[in-house]
Coordinates of C-alpha atoms and ligand atoms in Angstrom, one line a residue:
M1 CA -30.3 254.3 247.9
R2 CA -28.1 256.8 249.8
L3 CA -26.4 255.7 253.1
L4 CA -24.3 257.3 255.8
V5 CA -21.5 255.5 257.5
V6 CA -20.3 257.0 260.8
E7 CA -17.2 255.0 262.0
D8 CA -14.0 256.5 263.4
D9 CA -11.9 253.4 262.6
E10 CA -10.5 254.4 259.2
D11 CA -9.9 250.9 257.9
L12 CA -13.3 249.7 258.9
N13 CA -14.9 252.8 257.5
R14 CA -13.2 252.2 254.2
Q15 CA -14.2 248.5 254.2
L16 CA -17.8 249.4 254.8
V17 CA -17.9 252.0 252.1
T18 CA -16.2 249.7 249.6
A19 CA -18.7 246.8 250.3
L20 CA -21.7 249.2 250.2
N21 CA -20.6 250.8 247.0
Q22 CA -20.2 247.4 245.4
A23 CA -23.7 246.5 246.5
G24 CA -24.9 249.6 244.6
Y25 CA -25.4 252.2 247.3
V26 CA -24.2 255.8 247.3
V27 CA -22.3 256.3 250.6
D28 CA -21.3 259.4 252.6
T29 CA -18.9 259.0 255.5
A30 CA -18.2 260.7 258.8
F31 CA -15.4 259.9 261.2
D32 CA -16.7 261.4 264.4
G33 CA -20.0 261.9 266.1
E34 CA -20.4 265.6 265.5
E35 CA -19.9 265.3 261.8
G36 CA -22.1 262.3 261.6
H37 CA -24.8 264.0 263.6
F38 CA -24.7 267.0 261.3
L39 CA -24.9 265.0 258.1
G40 CA -27.8 262.8 259.4
D41 CA -29.5 266.0 260.5
T42 CA -29.2 267.7 257.1
E43 CA -29.1 265.1 254.4
P44 CA -31.9 262.7 253.4
Y45 CA -30.3 259.2 254.0
D46 CA -32.2 256.0 253.4
A47 CA -30.3 254.3 256.2
V48 CA -27.3 255.0 258.6
I49 CA -24.6 252.7 259.9
L50 CA -23.5 254.2 263.2
D51 CA -20.7 253.1 265.5
I52 CA -21.3 253.6 269.2
G53 CA -17.8 254.5 270.3
L54 CA -17.1 257.7 268.5
P55 CA -14.9 260.8 269.2
R56 CA -16.5 264.2 269.9
M57 CA -20.0 262.7 270.4
D58 CA -21.0 259.2 271.4
G59 CA -23.0 257.2 268.8
L60 CA -25.9 256.7 271.3
R61 CA -26.1 260.5 271.8
V62 CA -26.1 261.1 268.1
L63 CA -29.0 258.7 267.7
E64 CA -30.9 260.1 270.6
Q65 CA -30.7 263.6 269.2
W66 CA -31.8 262.5 265.7
R67 CA -34.8 260.7 267.2
A68 CA -35.6 263.7 269.5
D69 CA -35.5 265.9 266.4
G70 CA -38.0 263.6 264.7
H71 CA -35.6 261.9 262.2
K72 CA -36.9 258.4 261.4
T73 CA -34.0 257.2 259.2
P74 CA -33.4 253.5 259.9
V75 CA -30.2 253.1 261.9
L76 CA -28.0 250.0 262.2
L77 CA -25.7 250.3 265.2
L78 CA -22.2 248.9 265.4
T79 CA -21.6 247.7 269.0
A80 CA -18.0 247.3 270.1
R81 CA -18.5 243.9 271.7
D82 CA -21.2 241.4 272.0
R83 CA -22.2 243.3 275.1
W84 CA -25.9 243.1 276.0
S85 CA -25.9 246.5 277.8
D86 CA -24.8 248.2 274.5
K87 CA -27.7 246.6 272.6
V88 CA -30.3 247.5 275.2
A89 CA -29.0 251.1 275.3
G90 CA -29.0 251.2 271.5
I91 CA -32.5 250.0 271.1
D92 CA -33.7 252.4 273.8
A93 CA -32.0 255.2 271.9
G94 CA -34.0 254.3 268.8
A95 CA -31.8 251.9 266.8
D96 CA -33.5 249.7 264.4
D97 CA -30.9 246.9 264.5
Y98 CA -27.4 246.3 265.6
V99 CA -24.3 244.2 264.6
A100 CA -21.6 243.3 267.1
K101 CA -18.0 243.8 266.1
P102 CA -16.2 241.9 264.7
F103 CA -18.8 241.2 262.0
H104 CA -18.9 239.6 258.6
M105 CA -19.5 242.2 255.9
E106 CA -22.3 240.0 254.4
E107 CA -24.2 240.3 257.7
V108 CA -24.1 244.1 257.6
L109 CA -25.2 244.1 254.0
A110 CA -28.1 241.7 254.8
R111 CA -29.2 243.9 257.7
V112 CA -29.0 247.0 255.6
R113 CA -31.2 245.4 252.9
A114 CA -33.7 244.4 255.6
L115 CA -33.8 247.9 257.1
L116 CA -34.4 249.5 253.7
R117 CA -37.2 247.0 252.9
R118 CA -38.9 247.4 256.3
A119 CA -38.7 251.2 256.1
A120 CA -40.6 250.9 252.8
G121 CA -43.1 248.4 254.3
H122 CA -41.8 245.2 252.6
A123 CA -41.2 242.1 254.7
S124 CA -39.5 239.8 252.2
S125 CA -36.3 240.2 250.2
E126 CA -38.4 240.2 247.0
I127 CA -40.5 243.1 246.0
E128 CA -43.3 242.8 243.5
C129 CA -45.1 245.2 241.3
G130 CA -47.5 243.4 239.0
P131 CA -45.3 241.2 236.7
I132 CA -42.1 242.9 237.9
R133 CA -40.1 241.2 240.6
L134 CA -37.1 242.8 242.3
D135 CA -34.8 240.4 244.1
T136 CA -33.0 242.8 246.5
K137 CA -30.7 240.0 247.7
A138 CA -29.3 239.1 244.2
S139 CA -30.0 242.5 242.7
R140 CA -31.9 240.9 239.9
V141 CA -35.1 241.9 238.1
T142 CA -37.6 239.7 236.2
V143 CA -40.7 240.5 234.3
D144 CA -43.2 237.6 234.1
G145 CA -40.3 235.4 235.3
N146 CA -38.0 236.5 232.5
P147 CA -34.7 238.0 233.7
I148 CA -34.1 241.6 232.6
K149 CA -30.5 242.8 232.2
L150 CA -30.1 246.2 233.8
T151 CA -27.0 248.4 234.4
S152 CA -26.3 249.2 238.0
H153 CA -27.7 252.8 237.5
E154 CA -30.9 251.4 236.0
Y155 CA -31.2 248.8 238.8
R156 CA -30.7 251.4 241.5
L157 CA -33.3 253.7 240.0
L158 CA -35.9 250.9 239.6
A159 CA -35.2 249.6 243.1
Y160 CA -35.8 253.0 244.6
L161 CA -39.1 253.5 242.7
M162 CA -40.2 249.9 243.6
H163 CA -39.4 250.4 247.3
H164 CA -41.7 253.5 247.1
Q165 CA -44.3 252.1 244.7
N166 CA -47.7 253.7 244.3
R167 CA -46.4 257.1 245.4
V168 CA -45.0 260.0 243.3
V169 CA -41.2 260.3 243.6
S170 CA -39.8 263.6 242.5
R171 CA -36.8 264.0 240.3
T172 CA -35.0 265.9 243.2
E173 CA -35.7 263.0 245.6
L174 CA -34.3 260.5 243.0
I175 CA -31.2 262.6 242.6
E176 CA -30.7 263.1 246.3
H177 CA -31.0 259.4 247.0
L178 CA -29.2 257.9 244.0
Y179 CA -26.3 260.1 243.2
D180 CA -23.3 261.7 244.8
Q181 CA -23.3 265.3 245.8
D182 CA -21.3 266.3 242.7
F183 CA -24.0 265.0 240.4
D184 CA -25.0 267.5 237.8
R185 CA -28.6 268.3 238.8
D186 CA -29.4 270.1 235.6
S187 CA -28.6 267.1 233.4
N188 CA -31.4 265.0 232.0
T189 CA -29.8 261.8 233.2
V190 CA -32.8 260.7 235.3
E191 CA -35.1 261.1 232.2
V192 CA -32.7 259.1 230.1
F193 CA -32.5 256.2 232.6
I194 CA -36.3 256.2 233.0
G195 CA -36.6 255.9 229.2
R196 CA -34.2 253.0 229.1
L197 CA -35.9 251.2 232.0
R198 CA -39.3 251.5 230.3
K199 CA -37.9 250.0 227.1
K200 CA -36.2 247.1 229.0
L201 CA -39.2 246.3 231.2
A202 CA -41.6 246.5 228.3
V203 CA -44.6 246.9 230.7
D204 CA -46.4 250.0 231.5
A205 CA -45.4 250.4 235.1
I206 CA -43.5 253.7 235.3
E207 CA -45.8 256.7 235.0
T208 CA -44.6 260.3 234.5
V209 CA -46.7 262.6 236.7
R210 CA -46.2 265.9 234.9
G211 CA -44.5 268.5 237.0
L212 CA -44.2 266.2 240.0
G213 CA -42.1 263.1 239.2
Y214 CA -42.5 259.4 238.6
R215 CA -44.8 256.7 240.0
V216 CA -44.3 253.0 239.8
S217 CA -47.4 250.9 240.2
P218 CA -48.7 247.6 238.8
P219 CA -49.7 247.9 235.1
V220 CA -53.5 248.0 234.6
G221 CA -54.8 244.5 234.2
S222 CA -51.9 242.7 235.8
Ligands
CA1 CA1 -15.3 253.4 267.3

């Protein structure tokens, strides 16, 4: 999953990026509202963490413009204080959730997980696909109750496909959402990881749709 962090406080920005990277997300950053608005407008993020008080363009205005332009990316607002007027204004502007500063990083991570699940139509922290179970809280995968050991790359790939199960996900979409901008798009990395995942899962859940991409769906008969 690829996220955007828009926060002008450099220390806080760095802390957020570090925690999100450790949780397995690819993260882009912006330090002012204009840059943040531009990135959110042009790059396909799975979620955005947006501070309200930003130089050059206020966080609420950034959000209003994205929504006016039809961008539905889930947005977690960072409000400066526990001020109710900020929360109301944020929700009116189209925020999906908010966290008041100062916050515990664990809370931000939990809210981001919830936003990503809800955006994909899943209400609980566990996503199922036939015998495959993805625990988004613990980043663990089981098949028929047996734990499967995955590398972080393999986990991220499976998590993205399971969040979007029963629909074809193109190779380009996977690369855009799972890798940094300097990823070599011509490499066959995605194919290699898909091959490894299939072997480790040992159930027929990842289908190659020729010329279009991959689709995860419950194996027939499960
Ligand atoms: Ca700020």
